[in-house]
Amino acid sequence: MKGVSKRFGGVHALEKVDFSLGKDEVVGLIGDNGAGKSTLIKMLAGVYRPDDGEILFEGRQVEIHNPKEAKSLGIETVYQELALVDNLDIPANIFLGREPTFRIPWLGIIDGQEMERHARQILERLKIKINSMHSPVLNLSGGQRQAVAISRALYSNPKVMIMDEPTAALAVKEVNKVLDLIVQLKKSGVSVIFISHTLQNTFSVSDRVVILRKGQKVGDIATDKTTPDEVVKLMVGAEEAPTGVV
Ligand SMILES: Nc1ncnc2c1ncn2[C@@H]1O[C@H](COP(=O)(O)OP(=O)(O)OP(=O)(O)O)[C@@H](O)[C@H]1O
Ligand SMILES: [Mg+2]
């Protein structure tokens, strides 16, 4: 993204922000509440259009008018507020709205076995163990639900996976599971944008961190060249940083 700006009425949600994501790279997007993180990724996900600036994908200038166009470029998004259907099982949630009908396509009969086979394949790729594929996802833990949401996004073989606060509502053990998933994604050739309010989590999975403050980019640093302390100072602005905060 080059020089991207977005205003909502009088609010400058983003001002002339440059943002890049490399192949197989995990970038942690950091900033206080209202800094512009979600606005930035929503322009990649086709939810908002930038007022100014341009988006390049694989070196080519693109316009992403809607979520469908984002998906067709290979950009998938997993939001905190998970869109799972509680009373359906795992395969049904992964395939929601795009169920395979290979066996008798002209009759549109849903191929349950094929769905389960694909679902197992995706879960294996992510090294996720789930005992019962066929109980409603309502019965799964937060971490398992997040894994199903990620599996759903992976079904289309995306190049870019955007995760906006995927760990926000999870217990520590489940958070670790999601962080492991991100590492697996990277290993399998997917680039990831990861948003979290917990710096420790961002530091543990990101190759690089990008820091936004009040709609402007105030830092873009390789993770091993900075510290949470330095990032907090950039996040809140040196003049506002209380001393000793980590
Ligand atoms: N649809 C909208 N209409 C009006 N204002 C908006 C809209 N979306 C975002 N904003 C404003 O833009 C600014 C950036 O919001 P954004 O949601 O991108 O922040 P964020 O960094 O994701 O914050 P958080 O950490 O709380 O999720 C905020 O001032 C917000 O109120
Ligand atoms: Mg947000």
PDB file of C-alpha atoms and ligand atoms in Angstrom:
ATOM      1  CA  MET A   1       0.000   0.000   0.000  1.00  0.00           C
ATOM      2  CA  LYS A   2       1.431   3.368  -0.985  1.00  0.00           C
ATOM      3  CA  GLY A   3       0.360   6.645   0.573  1.00  0.00           C
ATOM      4  CA  VAL A   4      -3.010   5.286   1.584  1.00  0.00           C
ATOM      5  CA  SER A   5      -5.467   7.624   3.329  1.00  0.00           C
ATOM      6  CA  LYS A   6      -8.961   7.052   4.667  1.00  0.00           C
ATOM      7  CA  ARG A   7     -11.312   9.531   6.302  1.00  0.00           C
ATOM      8  CA  PHE A   8     -14.623   8.940   8.004  1.00  0.00           C
ATOM      9  CA  GLY A   9     -16.331  12.331   8.114  1.00  0.00           C
ATOM     10  CA  GLY A  10     -13.930  14.491  10.101  1.00  0.00           C
ATOM     11  CA  VAL A  11     -11.872  11.550  11.373  1.00  0.00           C
ATOM     12  CA  HIS A  12      -8.570  10.846   9.622  1.00  0.00           C
ATOM     13  CA  ALA A  13      -8.499   7.111  10.241  1.00  0.00           C
ATOM     14  CA  LEU A  14      -5.360   6.769   8.103  1.00  0.00           C
ATOM     15  CA  GLU A  15      -3.067   9.380   6.619  1.00  0.00           C
ATOM     16  CA  LYS A  16      -0.606   8.609   3.815  1.00  0.00           C
ATOM     17  CA  VAL A  17       0.367   5.207   5.138  1.00  0.00           C
ATOM     18  CA  ASP A  18       2.848   2.954   3.320  1.00  0.00           C
ATOM     19  CA  PHE A  19       2.525  -0.702   4.208  1.00  0.00           C
ATOM     20  CA  SER A  20       4.206  -3.743   2.683  1.00  0.00           C
ATOM     21  CA  LEU A  21       3.953  -7.483   3.174  1.00  0.00           C
ATOM     22  CA  GLY A  22       6.537  -9.839   1.680  1.00  0.00           C
ATOM     23  CA  LYS A  23       6.173 -13.416   0.538  1.00  0.00           C
ATOM     24  CA  ASP A  24       6.173 -15.851   3.486  1.00  0.00           C
ATOM     25  CA  GLU A  25       6.390 -12.902   5.853  1.00  0.00           C
ATOM     26  CA  VAL A  26       4.428 -12.359   9.067  1.00  0.00           C
ATOM     27  CA  VAL A  27       3.877  -8.675   9.809  1.00  0.00           C
ATOM     28  CA  GLY A  28       2.466  -7.616  13.169  1.00  0.00           C
ATOM     29  CA  LEU A  29       0.291  -4.518  12.954  1.00  0.00           C
ATOM     30  CA  ILE A  30       0.387  -2.622  16.237  1.00  0.00           C
ATOM     31  CA  GLY A  31      -1.374   0.454  17.571  1.00  0.00           C
ATOM     32  CA  ASP A  32      -3.619   1.733  20.313  1.00  0.00           C
ATOM     33  CA  ASN A  33      -7.422   1.639  20.092  1.00  0.00           C
ATOM     34  CA  GLY A  34      -8.536   3.700  17.122  1.00  0.00           C
ATOM     35  CA  ALA A  35      -5.026   3.905  15.600  1.00  0.00           C
ATOM     36  CA  GLY A  36      -6.306   2.671  12.235  1.00  0.00           C
ATOM     37  CA  LYS A  37      -5.299  -1.008  12.200  1.00  0.00           C
ATOM     38  CA  SER A  38      -8.672  -2.438  11.224  1.00  0.00           C
ATOM     39  CA  THR A  39      -9.259   0.330   8.704  1.00  0.00           C
ATOM     40  CA  LEU A  40      -5.958  -0.530   7.022  1.00  0.00           C
ATOM     41  CA  ILE A  41      -6.654  -4.238   6.686  1.00  0.00           C
ATOM     42  CA  LYS A  42     -10.255  -3.630   5.622  1.00  0.00           C
ATOM     43  CA  MET A  43      -8.935  -1.805   2.560  1.00  0.00           C
ATOM     44  CA  LEU A  44      -7.039  -4.982   1.650  1.00  0.00           C
ATOM     45  CA  ALA A  45     -10.070  -7.121   2.409  1.00  0.00           C
ATOM     46  CA  GLY A  46     -12.294  -5.068   0.107  1.00  0.00           C
ATOM     47  CA  VAL A  47     -14.470  -3.669   2.906  1.00  0.00           C
ATOM     48  CA  TYR A  48     -13.360  -0.022   2.468  1.00  0.00           C
ATOM     49  CA  ARG A  49     -11.890   1.836  -0.508  1.00  0.00           C
ATOM     50  CA  PRO A  50      -8.963   4.182   0.125  1.00  0.00           C
ATOM     51  CA  ASP A  51      -9.660   7.900  -0.454  1.00  0.00           C
ATOM     52  CA  ASP A  52      -6.113   8.322  -1.631  1.00  0.00           C
ATOM     53  CA  GLY A  53      -3.050   6.267  -2.455  1.00  0.00           C
ATOM     54  CA  GLU A  54      -2.692   2.929  -4.195  1.00  0.00           C
ATOM     55  CA  ILE A  55      -2.566  -0.789  -3.549  1.00  0.00           C
ATOM     56  CA  LEU A  56      -0.129  -3.042  -5.387  1.00  0.00           C
ATOM     57  CA  PHE A  57      -0.393  -6.811  -5.382  1.00  0.00           C
ATOM     58  CA  GLU A  58       2.483  -8.873  -6.783  1.00  0.00           C
ATOM     59  CA  GLY A  59       3.823  -5.681  -8.349  1.00  0.00           C
ATOM     60  CA  ARG A  60       0.595  -4.794 -10.111  1.00  0.00           C
ATOM     61  CA  GLN A  61      -1.705  -1.939  -9.169  1.00  0.00           C
ATOM     62  CA  VAL A  62      -5.074  -3.292  -8.087  1.00  0.00           C
ATOM     63  CA  GLU A  63      -8.435  -1.958  -7.017  1.00  0.00           C
ATOM     64  CA  ILE A  64     -10.215  -4.073  -4.469  1.00  0.00           C
ATOM     65  CA  HIS A  65     -13.884  -3.119  -4.707  1.00  0.00           C
ATOM     66  CA  ASN A  66     -15.374  -5.810  -2.472  1.00  0.00           C
ATOM     67  CA  PRO A  67     -14.496  -8.862  -0.367  1.00  0.00           C
ATOM     68  CA  LYS A  68     -15.041 -11.173  -3.336  1.00  0.00           C
ATOM     69  CA  GLU A  69     -12.339  -9.371  -5.318  1.00  0.00           C
ATOM     70  CA  ALA A  70      -9.978  -9.607  -2.331  1.00  0.00           C
ATOM     71  CA  LYS A  71     -10.572 -13.355  -2.165  1.00  0.00           C
ATOM     72  CA  SER A  72     -10.001 -13.776  -5.877  1.00  0.00           C
ATOM     73  CA  LEU A  73      -6.605 -12.084  -5.486  1.00  0.00           C
ATOM     74  CA  GLY A  74      -5.834 -14.569  -2.704  1.00  0.00           C
ATOM     75  CA  ILE A  75      -6.455 -12.332   0.303  1.00  0.00           C
ATOM     76  CA  GLU A  76      -8.474 -13.946   3.113  1.00  0.00           C
ATOM     77  CA  THR A  77      -9.457 -12.403   6.428  1.00  0.00           C
ATOM     78  CA  VAL A  78     -10.263 -13.917   9.813  1.00  0.00           C
ATOM     79  CA  TYR A  79     -11.918 -11.493  12.205  1.00  0.00           C
ATOM     80  CA  GLN A  80     -12.227 -11.752  15.955  1.00  0.00           C
ATOM     81  CA  GLU A  81     -15.967 -11.976  15.727  1.00  0.00           C
ATOM     82  CA  LEU A  82     -16.093 -15.438  14.230  1.00  0.00           C
ATOM     83  CA  ALA A  83     -18.679 -16.216  11.632  1.00  0.00           C
ATOM     84  CA  LEU A  84     -19.327 -19.862  12.446  1.00  0.00           C
ATOM     85  CA  VAL A  85     -22.706 -21.531  12.440  1.00  0.00           C
ATOM     86  CA  ASP A  86     -23.001 -23.034  15.911  1.00  0.00           C
ATOM     87  CA  ASN A  87     -25.335 -25.912  15.172  1.00  0.00           C
ATOM     88  CA  LEU A  88     -23.338 -27.254  12.200  1.00  0.00           C
ATOM     89  CA  ASP A  89     -20.304 -29.536  12.441  1.00  0.00           C
ATOM     90  CA  ILE A  90     -16.714 -28.767  11.388  1.00  0.00           C
ATOM     91  CA  PRO A  91     -16.832 -29.870   7.733  1.00  0.00           C
ATOM     92  CA  ALA A  92     -20.106 -27.990   7.232  1.00  0.00           C
ATOM     93  CA  ASN A  93     -18.573 -24.813   8.650  1.00  0.00           C
ATOM     94  CA  ILE A  94     -15.436 -25.083   6.541  1.00  0.00           C
ATOM     95  CA  PHE A  95     -17.492 -25.484   3.367  1.00  0.00           C
ATOM     96  CA  LEU A  96     -20.388 -23.224   4.210  1.00  0.00           C
ATOM     97  CA  GLY A  97     -21.915 -21.961   0.980  1.00  0.00           C
ATOM     98  CA  ARG A  98     -19.482 -23.822  -1.293  1.00  0.00           C
ATOM     99  CA  GLU A  99     -20.191 -27.468  -0.512  1.00  0.00           C
ATOM    100  CA  PRO A 100     -18.613 -29.883  -2.976  1.00  0.00           C
ATOM    101  CA  THR A 101     -21.091 -31.700  -5.172  1.00  0.00           C
ATOM    102  CA  PHE A 102     -18.528 -33.735  -7.117  1.00  0.00           C
ATOM    103  CA  ARG A 103     -20.249 -37.071  -7.113  1.00  0.00           C
ATOM    104  CA  ILE A 104     -23.473 -36.193  -8.853  1.00  0.00           C
ATOM    105  CA  PRO A 105     -22.865 -32.544  -9.716  1.00  0.00           C
ATOM    106  CA  TRP A 106     -25.959 -32.045 -11.858  1.00  0.00           C
ATOM    107  CA  LEU A 107     -28.185 -33.080  -8.979  1.00  0.00           C
ATOM    108  CA  GLY A 108     -26.390 -30.765  -6.596  1.00  0.00           C
ATOM    109  CA  ILE A 109     -26.090 -33.500  -3.985  1.00  0.00           C
ATOM    110  CA  ILE A 110     -23.702 -32.518  -1.234  1.00  0.00           C
ATOM    111  CA  ASP A 111     -20.855 -34.967  -0.913  1.00  0.00           C
ATOM    112  CA  GLY A 112     -20.439 -35.449   2.819  1.00  0.00           C
ATOM    113  CA  GLN A 113     -17.484 -37.816   2.538  1.00  0.00           C
ATOM    114  CA  GLU A 114     -15.623 -35.451   0.269  1.00  0.00           C
ATOM    115  CA  MET A 115     -16.265 -32.591   2.689  1.00  0.00           C
ATOM    116  CA  GLU A 116     -14.965 -34.579   5.606  1.00  0.00           C
ATOM    117  CA  ARG A 117     -11.878 -35.688   3.663  1.00  0.00           C
ATOM    118  CA  HIS A 118     -11.040 -32.074   2.753  1.00  0.00           C
ATOM    119  CA  ALA A 119     -11.750 -30.867   6.279  1.00  0.00           C
ATOM    120  CA  ARG A 120      -9.389 -33.493   7.721  1.00  0.00           C
ATOM    121  CA  GLN A 121      -6.704 -32.550   5.194  1.00  0.00           C
ATOM    122  CA  ILE A 122      -6.862 -28.884   6.138  1.00  0.00           C
ATOM    123  CA  LEU A 123      -6.850 -29.616   9.877  1.00  0.00           C
ATOM    124  CA  GLU A 124      -3.861 -31.937   9.396  1.00  0.00           C
ATOM    125  CA  ARG A 125      -1.996 -29.262   7.482  1.00  0.00           C
ATOM    126  CA  LEU A 126      -2.489 -27.039  10.514  1.00  0.00           C
ATOM    127  CA  LYS A 127      -1.640 -29.885  12.892  1.00  0.00           C
ATOM    128  CA  ILE A 128      -4.964 -29.576  14.653  1.00  0.00           C
ATOM    129  CA  LYS A 129      -6.361 -32.576  16.464  1.00  0.00           C
ATOM    130  CA  ILE A 130     -10.101 -32.706  16.871  1.00  0.00           C
ATOM    131  CA  ASN A 131     -11.752 -35.850  18.171  1.00  0.00           C
ATOM    132  CA  SER A 132     -15.208 -35.462  16.815  1.00  0.00           C
ATOM    133  CA  MET A 133     -15.663 -33.855  13.434  1.00  0.00           C
ATOM    134  CA  HIS A 134     -19.387 -34.264  13.677  1.00  0.00           C
ATOM    135  CA  SER A 135     -20.495 -32.601  16.846  1.00  0.00           C
ATOM    136  CA  PRO A 136     -21.778 -29.036  16.414  1.00  0.00           C
ATOM    137  CA  VAL A 137     -19.006 -26.404  16.584  1.00  0.00           C
ATOM    138  CA  LEU A 138     -20.950 -24.957  19.506  1.00  0.00           C
ATOM    139  CA  ASN A 139     -19.197 -27.614  21.629  1.00  0.00           C
ATOM    140  CA  LEU A 140     -15.671 -26.597  20.601  1.00  0.00           C
ATOM    141  CA  SER A 141     -13.302 -24.485  22.670  1.00  0.00           C
ATOM    142  CA  GLY A 142     -12.487 -20.920  21.590  1.00  0.00           C
ATOM    143  CA  GLY A 143      -9.150 -22.044  20.167  1.00  0.00           C
ATOM    144  CA  GLN A 144     -10.714 -24.880  18.204  1.00  0.00           C
ATOM    145  CA  ARG A 145     -13.350 -22.533  16.841  1.00  0.00           C
ATOM    146  CA  GLN A 146     -10.625 -20.144  15.759  1.00  0.00           C
ATOM    147  CA  ALA A 147      -8.891 -23.075  14.059  1.00  0.00           C
ATOM    148  CA  VAL A 148     -12.091 -23.901  12.162  1.00  0.00           C
ATOM    149  CA  ALA A 149     -12.394 -20.261  11.082  1.00  0.00           C
ATOM    150  CA  ILE A 150      -8.784 -20.316   9.863  1.00  0.00           C
ATOM    151  CA  SER A 151      -9.379 -23.647   8.094  1.00  0.00           C
ATOM    152  CA  ARG A 152     -12.355 -22.102   6.380  1.00  0.00           C
ATOM    153  CA  ALA A 153     -10.215 -19.212   5.148  1.00  0.00           C
ATOM    154  CA  LEU A 154      -7.511 -21.665   4.009  1.00  0.00           C
ATOM    155  CA  TYR A 155      -9.849 -23.673   1.826  1.00  0.00           C
ATOM    156  CA  SER A 156      -9.314 -21.299  -1.088  1.00  0.00           C
ATOM    157  CA  ASN A 157      -5.496 -21.580  -0.785  1.00  0.00           C
ATOM    158  CA  PRO A 158      -4.901 -17.881  -0.083  1.00  0.00           C
ATOM    159  CA  LYS A 159      -1.587 -16.095  -0.542  1.00  0.00           C
ATOM    160  CA  VAL A 160      -2.311 -13.602   2.214  1.00  0.00           C
ATOM    161  CA  MET A 161      -4.080 -14.262   5.483  1.00  0.00           C
ATOM    162  CA  ILE A 162      -5.191 -11.286   7.549  1.00  0.00           C
ATOM    163  CA  MET A 163      -5.978 -11.924  11.197  1.00  0.00           C
ATOM    164  CA  ASP A 164      -7.578  -9.090  13.163  1.00  0.00           C
ATOM    165  CA  GLU A 165      -7.390  -9.899  16.882  1.00  0.00           C
ATOM    166  CA  PRO A 166      -7.720 -13.673  16.404  1.00  0.00           C
ATOM    167  CA  THR A 167      -6.592 -14.289  19.971  1.00  0.00           C
ATOM    168  CA  ALA A 168      -8.602 -11.619  21.773  1.00  0.00           C
ATOM    169  CA  ALA A 169     -11.210 -13.840  23.414  1.00  0.00           C
ATOM    170  CA  LEU A 170      -9.032 -16.883  24.087  1.00  0.00           C
ATOM    171  CA  ALA A 171      -7.464 -18.583  27.101  1.00  0.00           C
ATOM    172  CA  VAL A 172      -3.666 -18.692  27.208  1.00  0.00           C
ATOM    173  CA  LYS A 173      -3.374 -22.282  25.985  1.00  0.00           C
ATOM    174  CA  GLU A 174      -5.667 -21.512  23.086  1.00  0.00           C
ATOM    175  CA  VAL A 175      -3.752 -18.377  22.231  1.00  0.00           C
ATOM    176  CA  ASN A 176      -0.619 -20.497  21.903  1.00  0.00           C
ATOM    177  CA  LYS A 177      -2.462 -22.802  19.543  1.00  0.00           C
ATOM    178  CA  VAL A 178      -3.420 -19.894  17.287  1.00  0.00           C
ATOM    179  CA  LEU A 179       0.165 -18.581  17.387  1.00  0.00           C
ATOM    180  CA  ASP A 180       1.360 -22.065  16.353  1.00  0.00           C
ATOM    181  CA  LEU A 181      -1.116 -21.945  13.491  1.00  0.00           C
ATOM    182  CA  ILE A 182       0.409 -18.717  12.262  1.00  0.00           C
ATOM    183  CA  VAL A 183       3.846 -20.325  12.237  1.00  0.00           C
ATOM    184  CA  GLN A 184       2.379 -23.273  10.276  1.00  0.00           C
ATOM    185  CA  LEU A 185       0.779 -20.885   7.792  1.00  0.00           C
ATOM    186  CA  LYS A 186       4.068 -19.129   7.190  1.00  0.00           C
ATOM    187  CA  LYS A 187       5.824 -22.476   6.681  1.00  0.00           C
ATOM    188  CA  SER A 188       3.228 -23.477   4.128  1.00  0.00           C
ATOM    189  CA  GLY A 189       3.888 -20.337   2.100  1.00  0.00           C
ATOM    190  CA  VAL A 190       1.143 -17.986   3.292  1.00  0.00           C
ATOM    191  CA  SER A 191       1.970 -14.373   4.199  1.00  0.00           C
ATOM    192  CA  VAL A 192       0.233 -13.144   7.326  1.00  0.00           C
ATOM    193  CA  ILE A 193      -0.857  -9.800   8.759  1.00  0.00           C
ATOM    194  CA  PHE A 194      -1.444 -10.265  12.466  1.00  0.00           C
ATOM    195  CA  ILE A 195      -3.198  -7.743  14.721  1.00  0.00           C
ATOM    196  CA  SER A 196      -3.133  -8.158  18.491  1.00  0.00           C
ATOM    197  CA  HIS A 197      -3.206  -5.945  21.553  1.00  0.00           C
ATOM    198  CA  THR A 198      -0.812  -8.327  23.299  1.00  0.00           C
ATOM    199  CA  LEU A 199       2.674  -7.282  22.223  1.00  0.00           C
ATOM    200  CA  GLN A 200       4.186 -10.493  23.517  1.00  0.00           C
ATOM    201  CA  ASN A 201       2.072 -12.470  21.033  1.00  0.00           C
ATOM    202  CA  THR A 202       2.901 -10.144  18.169  1.00  0.00           C
ATOM    203  CA  PHE A 203       6.600 -10.358  18.943  1.00  0.00           C
ATOM    204  CA  SER A 204       6.530 -14.149  19.139  1.00  0.00           C
ATOM    205  CA  VAL A 205       5.205 -14.682  15.594  1.00  0.00           C
ATOM    206  CA  SER A 206       6.116 -11.584  13.545  1.00  0.00           C
ATOM    207  CA  ASP A 207       9.147 -11.055  11.326  1.00  0.00           C
ATOM    208  CA  ARG A 208       8.445  -7.345  11.301  1.00  0.00           C
ATOM    209  CA  VAL A 209       6.230  -4.955  13.242  1.00  0.00           C
ATOM    210  CA  VAL A 210       4.439  -1.923  11.821  1.00  0.00           C
ATOM    211  CA  ILE A 211       3.246   0.630  14.342  1.00  0.00           C
ATOM    212  CA  LEU A 212       0.347   3.019  13.750  1.00  0.00           C
ATOM    213  CA  ARG A 213      -0.479   6.016  15.872  1.00  0.00           C
ATOM    214  CA  LYS A 214      -3.503   8.223  15.251  1.00  0.00           C
ATOM    215  CA  GLY A 215      -3.691   7.095  11.637  1.00  0.00           C
ATOM    216  CA  GLN A 216      -0.015   7.524  10.834  1.00  0.00           C
ATOM    217  CA  LYS A 217       2.755   4.993  10.525  1.00  0.00           C
ATOM    218  CA  VAL A 218       5.313   5.701  13.235  1.00  0.00           C
ATOM    219  CA  GLY A 219       7.423   2.557  13.022  1.00  0.00           C
ATOM    220  CA  ASP A 220       8.319  -0.283  10.658  1.00  0.00           C
ATOM    221  CA  ILE A 221      11.017  -2.445  12.217  1.00  0.00           C
ATOM    222  CA  ALA A 222      12.337  -6.019  12.018  1.00  0.00           C
ATOM    223  CA  THR A 223      11.121  -7.711  15.204  1.00  0.00           C
ATOM    224  CA  ASP A 224      14.624  -8.790  16.219  1.00  0.00           C
ATOM    225  CA  LYS A 225      15.826  -5.181  15.953  1.00  0.00           C
ATOM    226  CA  THR A 226      13.367  -3.761  18.498  1.00  0.00           C
ATOM    227  CA  THR A 227      11.814  -4.420  21.897  1.00  0.00           C
ATOM    228  CA  PRO A 228       8.259  -4.236  23.297  1.00  0.00           C
ATOM    229  CA  ASP A 229       9.436  -1.237  25.328  1.00  0.00           C
ATOM    230  CA  GLU A 230      10.481   0.688  22.232  1.00  0.00           C
ATOM    231  CA  VAL A 231       7.267  -0.283  20.435  1.00  0.00           C
ATOM    232  CA  VAL A 232       5.092   0.969  23.314  1.00  0.00           C
ATOM    233  CA  LYS A 233       6.881   4.313  23.163  1.00  0.00           C
ATOM    234  CA  LEU A 234       6.185   4.578  19.448  1.00  0.00           C
ATOM    235  CA  MET A 235       2.586   3.478  19.970  1.00  0.00           C
ATOM    236  CA  VAL A 236       1.661   6.094  22.524  1.00  0.00           C
ATOM    237  CA  GLY A 237       4.150   8.779  21.507  1.00  0.00           C
ATOM    238  CA  ALA A 238       7.295   9.527  23.490  1.00  0.00           C
ATOM    239  CA  GLU A 239       5.754  12.538  25.198  1.00  0.00           C
ATOM    240  CA  GLU A 240       2.860  10.471  26.555  1.00  0.00           C
ATOM    241  CA  ALA A 241       4.763   7.341  27.564  1.00  0.00           C
ATOM    242  CA  PRO A 242       4.731   6.705  31.284  1.00  0.00           C
ATOM    243  CA  THR A 243       8.141   5.628  32.526  1.00  0.00           C
ATOM    244  CA  GLY A 244       8.883   1.962  33.096  1.00  0.00           C
ATOM    245  CA  VAL A 245       6.000   0.653  31.009  1.00  0.00           C
ATOM    246  CA  VAL A 246       6.651  -2.622  29.156  1.00  0.00           C
TER     247      VAL A 246
HETATM  248  N1  LIG B   1     -17.043   2.856   9.683  1.00  0.00           N
HETATM  249  C1  LIG B   1     -16.557   3.871  10.381  1.00  0.00           C
HETATM  250  N2  LIG B   1     -17.230   5.041  10.504  1.00  0.00           N
HETATM  251  C2  LIG B   1     -16.729   6.074  11.185  1.00  0.00           C
HETATM  252  N3  LIG B   1     -15.553   6.049  11.818  1.00  0.00           N
HETATM  253  C3  LIG B   1     -14.830   4.932  11.747  1.00  0.00           C
HETATM  254  C4  LIG B   1     -15.291   3.779  11.028  1.00  0.00           C
HETATM  255  N4  LIG B   1     -14.355   2.803  11.141  1.00  0.00           N
HETATM  256  C5  LIG B   1     -13.373   3.310  11.886  1.00  0.00           C
HETATM  257  N5  LIG B   1     -13.643   4.587  12.256  1.00  0.00           N
HETATM  258  C6  LIG B   1     -12.764   5.472  13.039  1.00  0.00           C
HETATM  259  O1  LIG B   1     -11.473   5.411  12.464  1.00  0.00           O
HETATM  260  C7  LIG B   1     -10.467   5.369  13.462  1.00  0.00           C
HETATM  261  C8  LIG B   1      -9.641   4.104  13.301  1.00  0.00           C
HETATM  262  O2  LIG B   1     -10.439   2.995  13.656  1.00  0.00           O
HETATM  263  P1  LIG B   1      -9.936   1.477  13.536  1.00  0.00           P
HETATM  264  O3  LIG B   1     -11.115   0.623  13.776  1.00  0.00           O
HETATM  265  O4  LIG B   1      -9.203   1.314  12.259  1.00  0.00           O
HETATM  266  O5  LIG B   1      -8.905   1.388  14.751  1.00  0.00           O
HETATM  267  P2  LIG B   1      -8.141   0.120  15.327  1.00  0.00           P
HETATM  268  O6  LIG B   1      -6.685   0.473  15.321  1.00  0.00           O
HETATM  269  O7  LIG B   1      -8.559  -1.102  14.622  1.00  0.00           O
HETATM  270  O8  LIG B   1      -8.634   0.103  16.852  1.00  0.00           O
HETATM  271  P3  LIG B   1      -8.955  -1.124  17.849  1.00  0.00           P
HETATM  272  O9  LIG B   1      -7.647  -1.538  18.411  1.00  0.00           O
HETATM  273  O10 LIG B   1      -9.830  -0.512  18.891  1.00  0.00           O
HETATM  274  O11 LIG B   1      -9.639  -2.207  17.071  1.00  0.00           O
HETATM  275  C9  LIG B   1     -11.208   5.469  14.790  1.00  0.00           C
HETATM  276  O12 LIG B   1     -11.213   6.814  15.185  1.00  0.00           O
HETATM  277  C10 LIG B   1     -12.595   4.978  14.456  1.00  0.00           C
HETATM  278  O13 LIG B   1     -13.553   5.536  15.316  1.00  0.00           O
HETATM  279 MG    MG B   2      -9.543  -2.860  15.197  1.00  0.00          MG
END
